[in-house]
Amino acid sequence: MDKLSPARRSWNMSRIQSRNTKPEILVRSMLHRLGYRFRIHMQGLPGQPDIVLRRHLAIILVHGCFWHRHKGCKLAYTPKSRLEFWERKFDENIRRDEEVMRELVKMGWRVLTIWECQITDPKELQDRLIHFMKEEQE
Ligand SMILES: [Zn+2]
């Protein structure tokens, strides 16, 4: 009945939980204000990337620090109970993120990862986006 493997399903669950988050929406509206057109959660690309700027061959991933395990970040804490469960889940997420990144880069996409904890200063976020989008022209 259920064709998804447990690993795949839990990955999908974590993706669903990390969709349309506040940080993601902030990045989207900032890009919009800068005049960029993009698609979101694009099917048919590895990992269904959060933000895809096809004409620019650019992808922006907005990562929740907890699910995607931002290294050294206080938001990426490990729950104290069911330690094994969480560690397995986190390992899965990290491996999956690395795989997605490798595939996207191989396909010729430029990828910018923005962590949720980095979205505190709108000006800084804007500078970062502008910088990333300008790199293609070099
Ligand atoms: Zn973080």
mmCIF file with all atom_site columns, C-alpha atoms and ligand atoms in Angstrom:
data_model
loop_
_atom_site.group_PDB
_atom_site.id
_atom_site.type_symbol
_atom_site.label_atom_id
_atom_site.label_alt_id
_atom_site.label_comp_id
_atom_site.label_asym_id
_atom_site.label_entity_id
_atom_site.label_seq_id
_atom_site.pdbx_PDB_ins_code
_atom_site.Cartn_x
_atom_site.Cartn_y
_atom_site.Cartn_z
_atom_site.occupancy
_atom_site.B_iso_or_equiv
_atom_site.pdbx_formal_charge
_atom_site.auth_seq_id
_atom_site.auth_comp_id
_atom_site.auth_asym_id
_atom_site.auth_atom_id
_atom_site.pdbx_PDB_model_num
ATOM   1   C  CA . MET A 1 1   ? 0.000  0.000  0.000   1.00 0.00 ? 1   MET A CA 1
ATOM   2   C  CA . ASP A 1 2   ? 2.607  2.486  1.027   1.00 0.00 ? 2   ASP A CA 1
ATOM   3   C  CA . LYS A 1 3   ? 5.285  2.598  -1.627  1.00 0.00 ? 3   LYS A CA 1
ATOM   4   C  CA . LEU A 1 4   ? 7.636  4.896  0.231   1.00 0.00 ? 4   LEU A CA 1
ATOM   5   C  CA . SER A 1 5   ? 10.385 3.391  2.328   1.00 0.00 ? 5   SER A CA 1
ATOM   6   C  CA . PRO A 1 6   ? 10.427 4.578  5.949   1.00 0.00 ? 6   PRO A CA 1
ATOM   7   C  CA . ALA A 1 7   ? 13.589 6.592  5.287   1.00 0.00 ? 7   ALA A CA 1
ATOM   8   C  CA . ARG A 1 8   ? 12.055 8.257  2.298   1.00 0.00 ? 8   ARG A CA 1
ATOM   9   C  CA . ARG A 1 9   ? 8.866  8.989  4.173   1.00 0.00 ? 9   ARG A CA 1
ATOM   10  C  CA . SER A 1 10  ? 10.610 10.565 7.107   1.00 0.00 ? 10  SER A CA 1
ATOM   11  C  CA . TRP A 1 11  ? 12.635 12.652 4.690   1.00 0.00 ? 11  TRP A CA 1
ATOM   12  C  CA . ASN A 1 12  ? 9.432  13.802 3.042   1.00 0.00 ? 12  ASN A CA 1
ATOM   13  C  CA . MET A 1 13  ? 7.979  14.621 6.436   1.00 0.00 ? 13  MET A CA 1
ATOM   14  C  CA . SER A 1 14  ? 10.937 16.764 7.345   1.00 0.00 ? 14  SER A CA 1
ATOM   15  C  CA . ARG A 1 15  ? 10.646 18.520 3.997   1.00 0.00 ? 15  ARG A CA 1
ATOM   16  C  CA . ILE A 1 16  ? 6.997  19.222 4.543   1.00 0.00 ? 16  ILE A CA 1
ATOM   17  C  CA . GLN A 1 17  ? 7.672  20.588 7.995   1.00 0.00 ? 17  GLN A CA 1
ATOM   18  C  CA . SER A 1 18  ? 10.327 22.867 6.595   1.00 0.00 ? 18  SER A CA 1
ATOM   19  C  CA . ARG A 1 19  ? 8.196  24.254 3.760   1.00 0.00 ? 19  ARG A CA 1
ATOM   20  C  CA . ASN A 1 20  ? 6.954  27.814 3.625   1.00 0.00 ? 20  ASN A CA 1
ATOM   21  C  CA . THR A 1 21  ? 8.627  28.671 6.861   1.00 0.00 ? 21  THR A CA 1
ATOM   22  C  CA . LYS A 1 22  ? 8.916  32.256 8.012   1.00 0.00 ? 22  LYS A CA 1
ATOM   23  C  CA . PRO A 1 23  ? 12.588 32.528 6.921   1.00 0.00 ? 23  PRO A CA 1
ATOM   24  C  CA . GLU A 1 24  ? 11.710 31.119 3.508   1.00 0.00 ? 24  GLU A CA 1
ATOM   25  C  CA . ILE A 1 25  ? 8.892  33.610 3.051   1.00 0.00 ? 25  ILE A CA 1
ATOM   26  C  CA . LEU A 1 26  ? 11.182 36.478 4.086   1.00 0.00 ? 26  LEU A CA 1
ATOM   27  C  CA . VAL A 1 27  ? 13.775 35.495 1.500   1.00 0.00 ? 27  VAL A CA 1
ATOM   28  C  CA . ARG A 1 28  ? 11.090 35.147 -1.139  1.00 0.00 ? 28  ARG A CA 1
ATOM   29  C  CA . SER A 1 29  ? 9.598  38.561 -0.523  1.00 0.00 ? 29  SER A CA 1
ATOM   30  C  CA . MET A 1 30  ? 13.053 40.145 -0.497  1.00 0.00 ? 30  MET A CA 1
ATOM   31  C  CA . LEU A 1 31  ? 13.881 38.563 -3.874  1.00 0.00 ? 31  LEU A CA 1
ATOM   32  C  CA . HIS A 1 32  ? 10.544 39.712 -5.184  1.00 0.00 ? 32  HIS A CA 1
ATOM   33  C  CA . ARG A 1 33  ? 11.253 43.271 -4.101  1.00 0.00 ? 33  ARG A CA 1
ATOM   34  C  CA . LEU A 1 34  ? 14.614 43.086 -5.878  1.00 0.00 ? 34  LEU A CA 1
ATOM   35  C  CA . GLY A 1 35  ? 12.712 42.267 -9.048  1.00 0.00 ? 35  GLY A CA 1
ATOM   36  C  CA . TYR A 1 36  ? 13.603 38.617 -9.484  1.00 0.00 ? 36  TYR A CA 1
ATOM   37  C  CA . ARG A 1 37  ? 11.179 36.034 -10.780 1.00 0.00 ? 37  ARG A CA 1
ATOM   38  C  CA . PHE A 1 38  ? 11.413 32.582 -9.364  1.00 0.00 ? 38  PHE A CA 1
ATOM   39  C  CA . ARG A 1 39  ? 9.599  29.352 -8.801  1.00 0.00 ? 39  ARG A CA 1
ATOM   40  C  CA . ILE A 1 40  ? 9.257  27.575 -5.494  1.00 0.00 ? 40  ILE A CA 1
ATOM   41  C  CA . HIS A 1 41  ? 9.533  23.939 -4.448  1.00 0.00 ? 41  HIS A CA 1
ATOM   42  C  CA . MET A 1 42  ? 10.289 22.922 -7.965  1.00 0.00 ? 42  MET A CA 1
ATOM   43  C  CA . GLN A 1 43  ? 9.403  19.376 -8.844  1.00 0.00 ? 43  GLN A CA 1
ATOM   44  C  CA . GLY A 1 44  ? 11.754 17.508 -11.120 1.00 0.00 ? 44  GLY A CA 1
ATOM   45  C  CA . LEU A 1 45  ? 14.904 18.914 -9.571  1.00 0.00 ? 45  LEU A CA 1
ATOM   46  C  CA . PRO A 1 46  ? 16.869 17.072 -6.879  1.00 0.00 ? 46  PRO A CA 1
ATOM   47  C  CA . GLY A 1 47  ? 15.407 17.896 -3.476  1.00 0.00 ? 47  GLY A CA 1
ATOM   48  C  CA . GLN A 1 48  ? 12.646 20.087 -4.937  1.00 0.00 ? 48  GLN A CA 1
ATOM   49  C  CA . PRO A 1 49  ? 14.601 23.257 -4.176  1.00 0.00 ? 49  PRO A CA 1
ATOM   50  C  CA . ASP A 1 50  ? 12.930 26.033 -2.176  1.00 0.00 ? 50  ASP A CA 1
ATOM   51  C  CA . ILE A 1 51  ? 13.630 28.842 -4.637  1.00 0.00 ? 51  ILE A CA 1
ATOM   52  C  CA . VAL A 1 52  ? 14.611 28.382 -8.274  1.00 0.00 ? 52  VAL A CA 1
ATOM   53  C  CA . LEU A 1 53  ? 15.685 31.242 -10.526 1.00 0.00 ? 53  LEU A CA 1
ATOM   54  C  CA . ARG A 1 54  ? 15.747 29.324 -13.741 1.00 0.00 ? 54  ARG A CA 1
ATOM   55  C  CA . ARG A 1 55  ? 16.906 32.047 -16.063 1.00 0.00 ? 55  ARG A CA 1
ATOM   56  C  CA . HIS A 1 56  ? 19.869 32.683 -13.799 1.00 0.00 ? 56  HIS A CA 1
ATOM   57  C  CA . LEU A 1 57  ? 20.610 28.994 -13.221 1.00 0.00 ? 57  LEU A CA 1
ATOM   58  C  CA . ALA A 1 58  ? 20.490 29.838 -9.546  1.00 0.00 ? 58  ALA A CA 1
ATOM   59  C  CA . ILE A 1 59  ? 18.973 28.084 -6.588  1.00 0.00 ? 59  ILE A CA 1
ATOM   60  C  CA . ILE A 1 60  ? 18.459 29.370 -3.077  1.00 0.00 ? 60  ILE A CA 1
ATOM   61  C  CA . LEU A 1 61  ? 17.928 26.944 -0.250  1.00 0.00 ? 61  LEU A CA 1
ATOM   62  C  CA . VAL A 1 62  ? 16.557 28.281 2.997   1.00 0.00 ? 62  VAL A CA 1
ATOM   63  C  CA . HIS A 1 63  ? 17.554 25.839 5.679   1.00 0.00 ? 63  HIS A CA 1
ATOM   64  C  CA . GLY A 1 64  ? 16.041 25.471 9.115   1.00 0.00 ? 64  GLY A CA 1
ATOM   65  C  CA . CYS A 1 65  ? 18.987 25.143 11.494  1.00 0.00 ? 65  CYS A CA 1
ATOM   66  C  CA . PHE A 1 66  ? 17.418 22.312 13.499  1.00 0.00 ? 66  PHE A CA 1
ATOM   67  C  CA . TRP A 1 67  ? 16.407 19.971 10.681  1.00 0.00 ? 67  TRP A CA 1
ATOM   68  C  CA . HIS A 1 68  ? 19.390 20.643 8.484   1.00 0.00 ? 68  HIS A CA 1
ATOM   69  C  CA . ARG A 1 69  ? 21.904 20.679 11.352  1.00 0.00 ? 69  ARG A CA 1
ATOM   70  C  CA . HIS A 1 70  ? 23.591 24.037 11.045  1.00 0.00 ? 70  HIS A CA 1
ATOM   71  C  CA . LYS A 1 71  ? 27.092 23.371 12.363  1.00 0.00 ? 71  LYS A CA 1
ATOM   72  C  CA . GLY A 1 72  ? 27.886 25.167 15.604  1.00 0.00 ? 72  GLY A CA 1
ATOM   73  C  CA . CYS A 1 73  ? 24.485 26.843 15.704  1.00 0.00 ? 73  CYS A CA 1
ATOM   74  C  CA . LYS A 1 74  ? 22.534 26.943 18.939  1.00 0.00 ? 74  LYS A CA 1
ATOM   75  C  CA . LEU A 1 75  ? 19.295 26.252 17.071  1.00 0.00 ? 75  LEU A CA 1
ATOM   76  C  CA . ALA A 1 76  ? 20.713 22.910 15.964  1.00 0.00 ? 76  ALA A CA 1
ATOM   77  C  CA . TYR A 1 77  ? 20.429 21.379 19.417  1.00 0.00 ? 77  TYR A CA 1
ATOM   78  C  CA . THR A 1 78  ? 19.814 17.676 19.908  1.00 0.00 ? 78  THR A CA 1
ATOM   79  C  CA . PRO A 1 79  ? 16.722 16.691 21.876  1.00 0.00 ? 79  PRO A CA 1
ATOM   80  C  CA . LYS A 1 80  ? 17.589 14.888 25.095  1.00 0.00 ? 80  LYS A CA 1
ATOM   81  C  CA . SER A 1 81  ? 15.170 12.002 24.739  1.00 0.00 ? 81  SER A CA 1
ATOM   82  C  CA . ARG A 1 82  ? 15.121 9.371  21.989  1.00 0.00 ? 82  ARG A CA 1
ATOM   83  C  CA . LEU A 1 83  ? 18.678 10.268 21.173  1.00 0.00 ? 83  LEU A CA 1
ATOM   84  C  CA . GLU A 1 84  ? 19.183 7.414  18.725  1.00 0.00 ? 84  GLU A CA 1
ATOM   85  C  CA . PHE A 1 85  ? 16.066 8.307  16.818  1.00 0.00 ? 85  PHE A CA 1
ATOM   86  C  CA . TRP A 1 86  ? 17.147 11.904 16.390  1.00 0.00 ? 86  TRP A CA 1
ATOM   87  C  CA . GLU A 1 87  ? 20.706 11.088 15.495  1.00 0.00 ? 87  GLU A CA 1
ATOM   88  C  CA . ARG A 1 88  ? 19.590 8.710  12.788  1.00 0.00 ? 88  ARG A CA 1
ATOM   89  C  CA . LYS A 1 89  ? 17.174 11.276 11.454  1.00 0.00 ? 89  LYS A CA 1
ATOM   90  C  CA . PHE A 1 90  ? 19.753 14.051 11.465  1.00 0.00 ? 90  PHE A CA 1
ATOM   91  C  CA . ASP A 1 91  ? 22.342 11.854 9.739   1.00 0.00 ? 91  ASP A CA 1
ATOM   92  C  CA . GLU A 1 92  ? 19.773 11.116 7.070   1.00 0.00 ? 92  GLU A CA 1
ATOM   93  C  CA . ASN A 1 93  ? 19.021 14.795 6.557   1.00 0.00 ? 93  ASN A CA 1
ATOM   94  C  CA . ILE A 1 94  ? 22.685 15.725 6.332   1.00 0.00 ? 94  ILE A CA 1
ATOM   95  C  CA . ARG A 1 95  ? 23.409 12.950 3.858   1.00 0.00 ? 95  ARG A CA 1
ATOM   96  C  CA . ARG A 1 96  ? 20.413 13.895 1.774   1.00 0.00 ? 96  ARG A CA 1
ATOM   97  C  CA . ASP A 1 97  ? 21.384 17.590 1.737   1.00 0.00 ? 97  ASP A CA 1
ATOM   98  C  CA . GLU A 1 98  ? 24.890 16.719 0.584   1.00 0.00 ? 98  GLU A CA 1
ATOM   99  C  CA . GLU A 1 99  ? 23.551 14.484 -2.144  1.00 0.00 ? 99  GLU A CA 1
ATOM   100 C  CA . VAL A 1 100 ? 21.114 17.137 -3.370  1.00 0.00 ? 100 VAL A CA 1
ATOM   101 C  CA . MET A 1 101 ? 23.856 19.771 -3.392  1.00 0.00 ? 101 MET A CA 1
ATOM   102 C  CA . ARG A 1 102 ? 26.207 17.510 -5.364  1.00 0.00 ? 102 ARG A CA 1
ATOM   103 C  CA . GLU A 1 103 ? 23.554 16.731 -7.951  1.00 0.00 ? 103 GLU A CA 1
ATOM   104 C  CA . LEU A 1 104 ? 22.497 20.341 -8.409  1.00 0.00 ? 104 LEU A CA 1
ATOM   105 C  CA . VAL A 1 105 ? 26.064 21.551 -8.847  1.00 0.00 ? 105 VAL A CA 1
ATOM   106 C  CA . LYS A 1 106 ? 26.745 18.745 -11.311 1.00 0.00 ? 106 LYS A CA 1
ATOM   107 C  CA . MET A 1 107 ? 23.720 19.900 -13.316 1.00 0.00 ? 107 MET A CA 1
ATOM   108 C  CA . GLY A 1 108 ? 25.236 23.375 -13.535 1.00 0.00 ? 108 GLY A CA 1
ATOM   109 C  CA . TRP A 1 109 ? 23.191 25.204 -10.922 1.00 0.00 ? 109 TRP A CA 1
ATOM   110 C  CA . ARG A 1 110 ? 24.711 27.751 -8.569  1.00 0.00 ? 110 ARG A CA 1
ATOM   111 C  CA . VAL A 1 111 ? 23.418 27.189 -5.090  1.00 0.00 ? 111 VAL A CA 1
ATOM   112 C  CA . LEU A 1 112 ? 23.183 29.591 -2.177  1.00 0.00 ? 112 LEU A CA 1
ATOM   113 C  CA . THR A 1 113 ? 22.287 28.205 1.226   1.00 0.00 ? 113 THR A CA 1
ATOM   114 C  CA . ILE A 1 114 ? 20.759 30.612 3.694   1.00 0.00 ? 114 ILE A CA 1
ATOM   115 C  CA . TRP A 1 115 ? 20.353 29.438 7.286   1.00 0.00 ? 115 TRP A CA 1
ATOM   116 C  CA . GLU A 1 116 ? 17.365 30.590 9.290   1.00 0.00 ? 116 GLU A CA 1
ATOM   117 C  CA . CYS A 1 117 ? 19.589 32.121 11.989  1.00 0.00 ? 117 CYS A CA 1
ATOM   118 C  CA . GLN A 1 118 ? 21.230 34.328 9.362   1.00 0.00 ? 118 GLN A CA 1
ATOM   119 C  CA . ILE A 1 119 ? 17.987 36.098 8.593   1.00 0.00 ? 119 ILE A CA 1
ATOM   120 C  CA . THR A 1 120 ? 17.968 38.684 11.336  1.00 0.00 ? 120 THR A CA 1
ATOM   121 C  CA . ASP A 1 121 ? 19.084 41.803 9.512   1.00 0.00 ? 121 ASP A CA 1
ATOM   122 C  CA . PRO A 1 122 ? 17.084 42.600 6.346   1.00 0.00 ? 122 PRO A CA 1
ATOM   123 C  CA . LYS A 1 123 ? 19.854 44.814 4.971   1.00 0.00 ? 123 LYS A CA 1
ATOM   124 C  CA . GLU A 1 124 ? 22.402 42.048 5.332   1.00 0.00 ? 124 GLU A CA 1
ATOM   125 C  CA . LEU A 1 125 ? 20.075 39.544 3.696   1.00 0.00 ? 125 LEU A CA 1
ATOM   126 C  CA . GLN A 1 126 ? 19.471 41.905 0.808   1.00 0.00 ? 126 GLN A CA 1
ATOM   127 C  CA . ASP A 1 127 ? 23.215 42.459 0.295   1.00 0.00 ? 127 ASP A CA 1
ATOM   128 C  CA . ARG A 1 128 ? 23.798 38.746 0.297   1.00 0.00 ? 128 ARG A CA 1
ATOM   129 C  CA . LEU A 1 129 ? 21.104 38.083 -2.276  1.00 0.00 ? 129 LEU A CA 1
ATOM   130 C  CA . ILE A 1 130 ? 22.312 40.888 -4.532  1.00 0.00 ? 130 ILE A CA 1
ATOM   131 C  CA . HIS A 1 131 ? 25.866 39.638 -4.270  1.00 0.00 ? 131 HIS A CA 1
ATOM   132 C  CA . PHE A 1 132 ? 24.847 36.078 -5.111  1.00 0.00 ? 132 PHE A CA 1
ATOM   133 C  CA . MET A 1 133 ? 22.757 37.129 -8.077  1.00 0.00 ? 133 MET A CA 1
ATOM   134 C  CA . LYS A 1 134 ? 25.553 39.319 -9.445  1.00 0.00 ? 134 LYS A CA 1
ATOM   135 C  CA . GLU A 1 135 ? 28.163 36.578 -9.362  1.00 0.00 ? 135 GLU A CA 1
ATOM   136 C  CA . GLU A 1 136 ? 26.727 35.001 -12.498 1.00 0.00 ? 136 GLU A CA 1
ATOM   137 C  CA . GLN A 1 137 ? 27.704 37.997 -14.591 1.00 0.00 ? 137 GLN A CA 1
ATOM   138 C  CA . GLU A 1 138 ? 31.405 37.669 -13.900 1.00 0.00 ? 138 GLU A CA 1
HETATM 139 ZN ZN . ZN  B 2 .   ? 21.823 28.401 12.427  1.00 0.00 ? 1   ZN  B ZN 1
#
